[in-house]
Amino acid sequence: MTSVPSFPHPGSPPLRPEVPDGTTVPEEPPKRRLPDLGVPAWAPAVGILFVVVGYALISAIVGVAIGIAGGNVENLQNNQPLTIGLTLALDAVLIASPIIIVTWLAGRPDPAAFGLRVPEWRSALGNTLVIYVAFWIVTAVVAVILGQAKDQDIVVDLKSENSVPILAGFVVMTCLVAPLAEEFFFRGFLFKVLWERSNVIVATIATGAAFGLVHKPGGDWIGVAVLAFFGCALCLLFWRTASLLPCIMLHSFHNSISFGFTKELPWWGFLLLTTVSVTTTLSIALLATRLGRRVASPPVPA
C-alpha cells in the first residue's frame, strides 16, 4: 500500500517536496518556459517568402486598381496615405505569415510558443534597461568609428510632413503597429524557430541580420548595422525574459523616441507619445495573448 506523505499543520505543503528545506532551486532555463512551435528549421525561409510574395501581390493589386481608376501610378511613392496603407498591409502579412505556417506544419499554435505570455515584470524591466543602455553604447561607438547613419526615407518624409492626419497615421504605423508586427514575426517566429533548431547565438545573429536588412531600403549600411544590433538586442531580451511583451514595449518606446526627436516634440510630447504607445501596444499584446489562448484551448466536453 502506498503511503501518502503528511505535512504538519498549520501551513501549506511545500511546492517542491522532493527538495529539502533551505535548498535553492535553480531558475528554469528560458527555453523550457515556452512550448515549442514544432516546425522545421526551413520554416522561417518559407515565412520570408510568404511575406515577400504577399506584399508584392498587395502592391500589384493596389497599383492596378489605381491605374484603372485613372490615377498616376508613377507618383505613388510621394503619396503618403498610400505609403502608410501599404506598410500597414505589410505588417498584417507579417502577423498572418507565422500563424498560417505554424498551423499548416504543426497544428494550431499555443500563443505562448510565440512568446505571448506574461513575464516576471521586475526581472523583465531590469533586463530591458540593461539591454537598451547597451544598445545605445554600441550605437555611440559605431557613430564615432563610422559616422552618423543616413536618415531613412521615412525620417526625411516625417521632417517635411505637417499634416496632422498623416502624422497621426505615421504614429500608428511606426509606434503601434510596427512593434507588434515586427516583434511577432522576427522574435516570436523567426528567432524562436532558429532558437529551437540551433542555439541562441546562431538565432540571434541570423535574426538581427535579417531585421537590419529589412530596413535597408531608404537607408545606408551604417543604419543597417545599427538596426541589426537593435534586432540582436531584442532577441537577447526575448531570450532572457521568455516573453515577447518586453520586446514589443521596448520597440514601441524606441520608435516613439525616434519619432519625437524627428519632429522635435516638447518634453510633454515625448512623455505623452511614449506613454500612449507603450501602454497601447502592451494592451493589444495582452489581449492577443488572452484571445489566442482561448482559441488554442480545446473545448471542454460536456
Short mmCIF file of C-alpha atoms in Angstrom, two decimals:
data_model
loop_
_atom_site.label_atom_id
_atom_site.label_comp_id
_atom_site.label_asym_id
_atom_site.label_seq_id
_atom_site.Cartn_x
_atom_site.Cartn_y
_atom_site.Cartn_z
CA MET A 1 0.00 0.00 0.00
CA THR A 2 1.41 3.37 -0.99
CA SER A 3 1.75 5.79 1.90
CA VAL A 4 0.80 9.44 1.44
CA PRO A 5 3.28 11.95 2.94
CA SER A 6 1.79 14.14 5.63
CA PHE A 7 2.72 17.72 6.45
CA PRO A 8 2.43 19.42 9.81
CA HIS A 9 -0.43 21.81 10.38
CA PRO A 10 -0.69 24.78 10.19
CA GLY A 11 0.95 25.63 6.90
CA SER A 12 0.70 24.55 3.27
CA PRO A 13 2.70 21.64 1.84
CA PRO A 14 5.92 22.67 0.12
CA LEU A 15 5.76 23.40 -3.62
CA ARG A 16 8.70 21.06 -4.26
CA PRO A 17 8.52 18.31 -1.55
CA GLU A 18 11.41 16.44 -3.20
CA VAL A 19 13.74 19.38 -2.46
CA PRO A 20 14.97 19.65 1.15
CA ASP A 21 14.08 22.78 3.11
CA GLY A 22 16.58 25.59 2.63
CA THR A 23 17.80 24.31 -0.75
CA THR A 24 17.93 26.92 -3.52
CA VAL A 25 16.09 25.75 -6.62
CA PRO A 26 17.81 26.95 -9.82
CA GLU A 27 15.72 29.09 -12.14
CA GLU A 28 14.24 27.21 -15.06
CA PRO A 29 16.08 27.99 -18.33
CA PRO A 30 14.14 30.43 -20.56
CA LYS A 31 13.75 27.88 -23.36
CA ARG A 32 11.91 25.43 -21.11
CA ARG A 33 9.40 28.07 -20.06
CA LEU A 34 7.99 28.21 -23.59
CA PRO A 35 6.32 25.46 -25.59
CA ASP A 36 7.95 24.64 -28.93
CA LEU A 37 6.50 25.88 -32.18
CA GLY A 38 7.43 22.47 -33.54
CA VAL A 39 8.20 23.49 -37.11
CA PRO A 40 11.34 22.62 -39.14
CA ALA A 41 14.34 24.92 -39.47
CA TRP A 42 13.34 25.90 -43.01
CA ALA A 43 10.02 27.36 -41.86
CA PRO A 44 11.44 30.92 -41.45
CA ALA A 45 12.57 30.86 -45.10
CA VAL A 46 9.02 29.97 -46.11
CA GLY A 47 7.76 32.75 -43.86
CA ILE A 48 10.01 35.33 -45.51
CA LEU A 49 8.94 34.13 -48.96
CA PHE A 50 5.30 34.33 -47.86
CA VAL A 51 5.80 37.95 -46.77
CA VAL A 52 7.62 38.99 -49.95
CA VAL A 53 5.07 37.39 -52.26
CA GLY A 54 2.12 38.59 -50.19
CA TYR A 55 3.31 42.19 -50.14
CA ALA A 56 4.13 42.09 -53.87
CA LEU A 57 0.61 40.86 -54.64
CA ILE A 58 -0.99 43.53 -52.49
CA SER A 59 1.13 46.26 -54.10
CA ALA A 60 0.31 44.96 -57.58
CA ILE A 61 -3.42 44.84 -56.86
CA VAL A 62 -3.36 48.38 -55.46
CA GLY A 63 -1.35 49.63 -58.44
CA VAL A 64 -3.74 48.04 -60.94
CA ALA A 65 -6.75 49.44 -59.09
CA ILE A 66 -5.27 52.94 -59.12
CA GLY A 67 -4.43 52.62 -62.80
CA ILE A 68 -7.97 51.51 -63.65
CA ALA A 69 -9.33 54.44 -61.66
CA GLY A 70 -7.22 56.80 -63.75
CA GLY A 71 -4.60 57.60 -61.13
CA ASN A 72 -0.93 58.24 -61.83
CA VAL A 73 0.95 55.10 -60.81
CA GLU A 74 4.37 56.73 -61.30
CA ASN A 75 3.80 59.20 -58.46
CA LEU A 76 2.71 56.64 -55.88
CA GLN A 77 5.98 56.96 -53.94
CA ASN A 78 5.05 60.52 -52.99
CA ASN A 79 1.58 59.54 -51.82
CA GLN A 80 1.95 59.40 -48.03
CA PRO A 81 -1.51 57.95 -47.22
CA LEU A 82 -0.89 55.17 -49.73
CA THR A 83 2.58 54.52 -48.28
CA ILE A 84 1.08 54.23 -44.80
CA GLY A 85 -1.67 51.94 -46.07
CA LEU A 86 0.75 49.61 -47.87
CA THR A 87 3.05 49.49 -44.84
CA LEU A 88 0.12 48.54 -42.62
CA ALA A 89 -0.76 45.83 -45.15
CA LEU A 90 2.82 44.54 -44.91
CA ASP A 91 2.51 44.45 -41.13
CA ALA A 92 -0.68 42.42 -41.46
CA VAL A 93 1.19 39.91 -43.64
CA LEU A 94 3.99 39.76 -41.05
CA ILE A 95 1.43 38.70 -38.44
CA ALA A 96 -0.52 36.32 -40.65
CA SER A 97 2.51 34.52 -42.07
CA PRO A 98 3.74 32.79 -38.86
CA ILE A 99 0.21 31.81 -37.83
CA ILE A 100 -0.56 30.23 -41.21
CA ILE A 101 2.79 28.43 -41.48
CA VAL A 102 2.82 27.06 -37.94
CA THR A 103 -0.80 25.95 -38.22
CA TRP A 104 -0.01 24.24 -41.54
CA LEU A 105 3.12 22.45 -40.30
CA ALA A 106 2.38 21.77 -36.64
CA GLY A 107 -1.27 22.41 -35.94
CA ARG A 108 -2.97 25.20 -34.04
CA PRO A 109 -0.23 27.08 -32.13
CA ASP A 110 -0.19 27.94 -28.47
CA PRO A 111 0.27 31.75 -28.11
CA ALA A 112 3.00 31.10 -25.53
CA ALA A 113 5.03 29.30 -28.21
CA PHE A 114 5.43 32.69 -29.92
CA GLY A 115 6.37 34.27 -26.59
CA LEU A 116 2.92 35.72 -25.94
CA ARG A 117 2.99 35.20 -22.19
CA VAL A 118 3.26 37.48 -19.18
CA PRO A 119 6.81 37.57 -17.78
CA GLU A 120 8.05 38.24 -14.28
CA TRP A 121 7.90 42.01 -14.62
CA ARG A 122 10.62 43.06 -12.17
CA SER A 123 13.23 40.92 -13.90
CA ALA A 124 11.89 41.87 -17.34
CA LEU A 125 12.18 45.60 -16.67
CA GLY A 126 15.73 45.16 -15.36
CA ASN A 127 16.78 43.19 -18.43
CA THR A 128 15.11 45.74 -20.71
CA LEU A 129 17.01 48.62 -19.11
CA VAL A 130 20.39 46.86 -19.31
CA ILE A 131 19.91 45.77 -22.92
CA TYR A 132 18.68 49.18 -24.09
CA VAL A 133 21.56 51.01 -22.43
CA ALA A 134 23.99 48.55 -24.06
CA PHE A 135 22.36 49.24 -27.43
CA TRP A 136 22.91 52.99 -27.09
CA ILE A 137 26.52 52.50 -26.03
CA VAL A 138 27.19 50.40 -29.13
CA THR A 139 25.34 52.95 -31.28
CA ALA A 140 27.56 55.72 -29.92
CA VAL A 141 30.70 53.69 -30.63
CA VAL A 142 29.53 52.98 -34.19
CA ALA A 143 28.83 56.69 -34.73
CA VAL A 144 32.36 57.60 -33.56
CA ILE A 145 34.03 54.97 -35.76
CA LEU A 146 31.85 55.01 -38.89
CA GLY A 147 29.95 58.29 -38.61
CA GLN A 148 26.26 59.02 -38.37
CA ALA A 149 23.84 56.87 -40.34
CA LYS A 150 21.96 58.45 -43.21
CA ASP A 151 18.36 59.34 -42.47
CA GLN A 152 15.92 56.76 -43.78
CA ASP A 153 13.33 57.88 -46.29
CA ILE A 154 10.63 57.68 -43.64
CA VAL A 155 12.60 60.10 -41.43
CA VAL A 156 13.00 62.52 -44.34
CA ASP A 157 9.26 62.31 -45.02
CA LEU A 158 8.44 62.92 -41.38
CA LYS A 159 10.64 66.00 -41.16
CA SER A 160 8.84 67.64 -44.06
CA GLU A 161 5.31 66.49 -43.14
CA ASN A 162 3.00 68.87 -41.26
CA SER A 163 -0.43 67.36 -41.92
CA VAL A 164 -1.91 66.23 -38.60
CA PRO A 165 -3.90 63.28 -40.07
CA ILE A 166 -0.84 61.99 -41.94
CA LEU A 167 1.39 62.42 -38.87
CA ALA A 168 -1.21 60.51 -36.86
CA GLY A 169 -1.02 57.76 -39.48
CA PHE A 170 2.76 57.66 -39.12
CA VAL A 171 2.39 57.37 -35.33
CA VAL A 172 0.01 54.42 -35.69
CA MET A 173 2.30 52.81 -38.25
CA THR A 174 5.67 53.27 -36.53
CA CYS A 175 4.86 53.39 -32.82
CA LEU A 176 1.95 50.94 -32.56
CA VAL A 177 1.60 48.50 -35.45
CA ALA A 178 5.26 48.06 -36.44
CA PRO A 179 6.41 46.97 -32.94
CA LEU A 180 3.60 44.44 -32.72
CA ALA A 181 4.01 43.00 -36.22
CA GLU A 182 7.81 43.03 -36.42
CA GLU A 183 8.30 41.54 -32.98
CA PHE A 184 5.77 38.80 -33.67
CA PHE A 185 7.46 37.85 -36.94
CA PHE A 186 11.16 38.38 -36.16
CA ARG A 187 11.38 37.44 -32.48
CA GLY A 188 8.25 35.35 -31.94
CA PHE A 189 8.64 33.32 -35.13
CA LEU A 190 12.00 33.62 -36.91
CA PHE A 191 14.17 33.80 -33.78
CA LYS A 192 12.05 31.27 -31.90
CA VAL A 193 12.28 28.63 -34.64
CA LEU A 194 16.05 29.11 -35.06
CA TRP A 195 16.47 29.03 -31.27
CA GLU A 196 14.63 25.71 -31.13
CA ARG A 197 16.54 24.19 -34.05
CA SER A 198 20.05 25.53 -33.35
CA ASN A 199 21.13 27.72 -30.43
CA VAL A 200 20.58 31.21 -29.12
CA ILE A 201 23.78 32.64 -30.64
CA VAL A 202 23.03 31.50 -34.18
CA ALA A 203 19.38 32.51 -33.83
CA THR A 204 20.29 35.97 -32.51
CA ILE A 205 22.84 36.76 -35.24
CA ALA A 206 20.63 35.48 -38.07
CA THR A 207 17.52 37.28 -36.83
CA GLY A 208 19.40 40.51 -36.12
CA ALA A 209 20.93 40.49 -39.61
CA ALA A 210 17.52 39.88 -41.22
CA PHE A 211 15.98 42.66 -39.14
CA GLY A 212 18.67 45.12 -40.22
CA LEU A 213 18.48 44.18 -43.91
CA VAL A 214 14.70 44.62 -43.97
CA HIS A 215 15.26 48.28 -43.09
CA LYS A 216 17.95 48.81 -45.77
CA PRO A 217 15.62 50.38 -48.42
CA GLY A 218 15.82 54.12 -47.96
CA GLY A 219 18.84 53.92 -45.64
CA ASP A 220 22.55 53.11 -45.68
CA TRP A 221 24.76 50.31 -44.37
CA ILE A 222 25.60 52.15 -41.15
CA GLY A 223 21.90 52.29 -40.38
CA VAL A 224 21.59 48.60 -41.25
CA ALA A 225 24.38 47.77 -38.79
CA VAL A 226 22.74 49.81 -36.01
CA LEU A 227 19.31 48.28 -36.60
CA ALA A 228 20.84 44.80 -36.86
CA PHE A 229 22.33 45.27 -33.41
CA PHE A 230 18.98 46.54 -32.15
CA GLY A 231 17.42 43.38 -33.58
CA CYS A 232 20.04 41.27 -31.77
CA ALA A 233 19.35 43.17 -28.54
CA LEU A 234 15.63 42.42 -28.83
CA CYS A 235 16.44 38.73 -29.42
CA LEU A 236 18.50 38.65 -26.23
CA LEU A 237 15.69 40.38 -24.36
CA PHE A 238 13.27 37.70 -25.58
CA TRP A 239 15.75 35.00 -24.58
CA ARG A 240 16.25 36.44 -21.10
CA THR A 241 12.57 37.06 -20.33
CA ALA A 242 10.98 34.20 -22.33
CA SER A 243 8.32 36.70 -23.34
CA LEU A 244 7.57 38.82 -26.38
CA LEU A 245 5.87 41.53 -24.33
CA PRO A 246 9.05 43.34 -23.16
CA CYS A 247 10.34 43.30 -26.76
CA ILE A 248 7.13 44.88 -28.05
CA MET A 249 7.22 47.55 -25.34
CA LEU A 250 10.90 48.40 -25.92
CA HIS A 251 10.40 48.53 -29.71
CA SER A 252 7.43 50.84 -29.26
CA PHE A 253 9.35 53.03 -26.81
CA HIS A 254 12.35 53.25 -29.16
CA ASN A 255 10.23 54.17 -32.18
CA SER A 256 8.35 56.77 -30.14
CA ILE A 257 11.61 58.35 -29.02
CA SER A 258 12.84 58.41 -32.64
CA PHE A 259 9.57 59.97 -33.79
CA GLY A 260 9.77 62.59 -31.05
CA PHE A 261 13.32 63.60 -31.97
CA THR A 262 12.45 63.71 -35.67
CA LYS A 263 9.52 66.07 -35.09
CA GLU A 264 11.31 67.93 -32.26
CA LEU A 265 8.47 67.42 -29.80
CA PRO A 266 8.46 69.25 -26.44
CA TRP A 267 9.10 67.22 -23.29
CA TRP A 268 5.40 66.68 -22.66
CA GLY A 269 5.01 65.48 -26.26
CA PHE A 270 7.71 62.86 -25.69
CA LEU A 271 6.04 61.78 -22.46
CA LEU A 272 2.57 61.60 -23.98
CA LEU A 273 3.69 59.76 -27.12
CA THR A 274 5.82 57.17 -25.33
CA THR A 275 3.22 56.56 -22.62
CA VAL A 276 0.32 56.12 -25.03
CA SER A 277 2.35 54.00 -27.47
CA VAL A 278 3.82 51.63 -24.89
CA THR A 279 0.60 51.15 -22.94
CA THR A 280 -1.43 50.66 -26.13
CA THR A 281 0.92 48.05 -27.61
CA LEU A 282 1.09 46.27 -24.26
CA SER A 283 -2.72 46.22 -24.00
CA ILE A 284 -3.07 44.84 -27.54
CA ALA A 285 -0.42 42.19 -26.88
CA LEU A 286 -2.12 41.13 -23.64
CA LEU A 287 -5.48 40.96 -25.42
CA ALA A 288 -3.96 38.87 -28.21
CA THR A 289 -2.41 36.59 -25.59
CA ARG A 290 -5.75 36.02 -23.89
CA LEU A 291 -7.76 35.59 -27.09
CA GLY A 292 -5.13 33.33 -28.62
CA ARG A 293 -5.12 31.14 -25.54
CA ARG A 294 -8.89 30.74 -25.76
CA VAL A 295 -8.70 29.78 -29.42
CA ALA A 296 -5.80 27.36 -28.83
CA SER A 297 -7.52 25.63 -25.89
CA PRO A 298 -9.60 22.60 -26.92
CA PRO A 299 -13.28 22.70 -25.97
CA VAL A 300 -14.20 21.03 -22.72
CA PRO A 301 -16.58 18.07 -23.28
CA ALA A 302 -20.00 18.47 -21.76
#
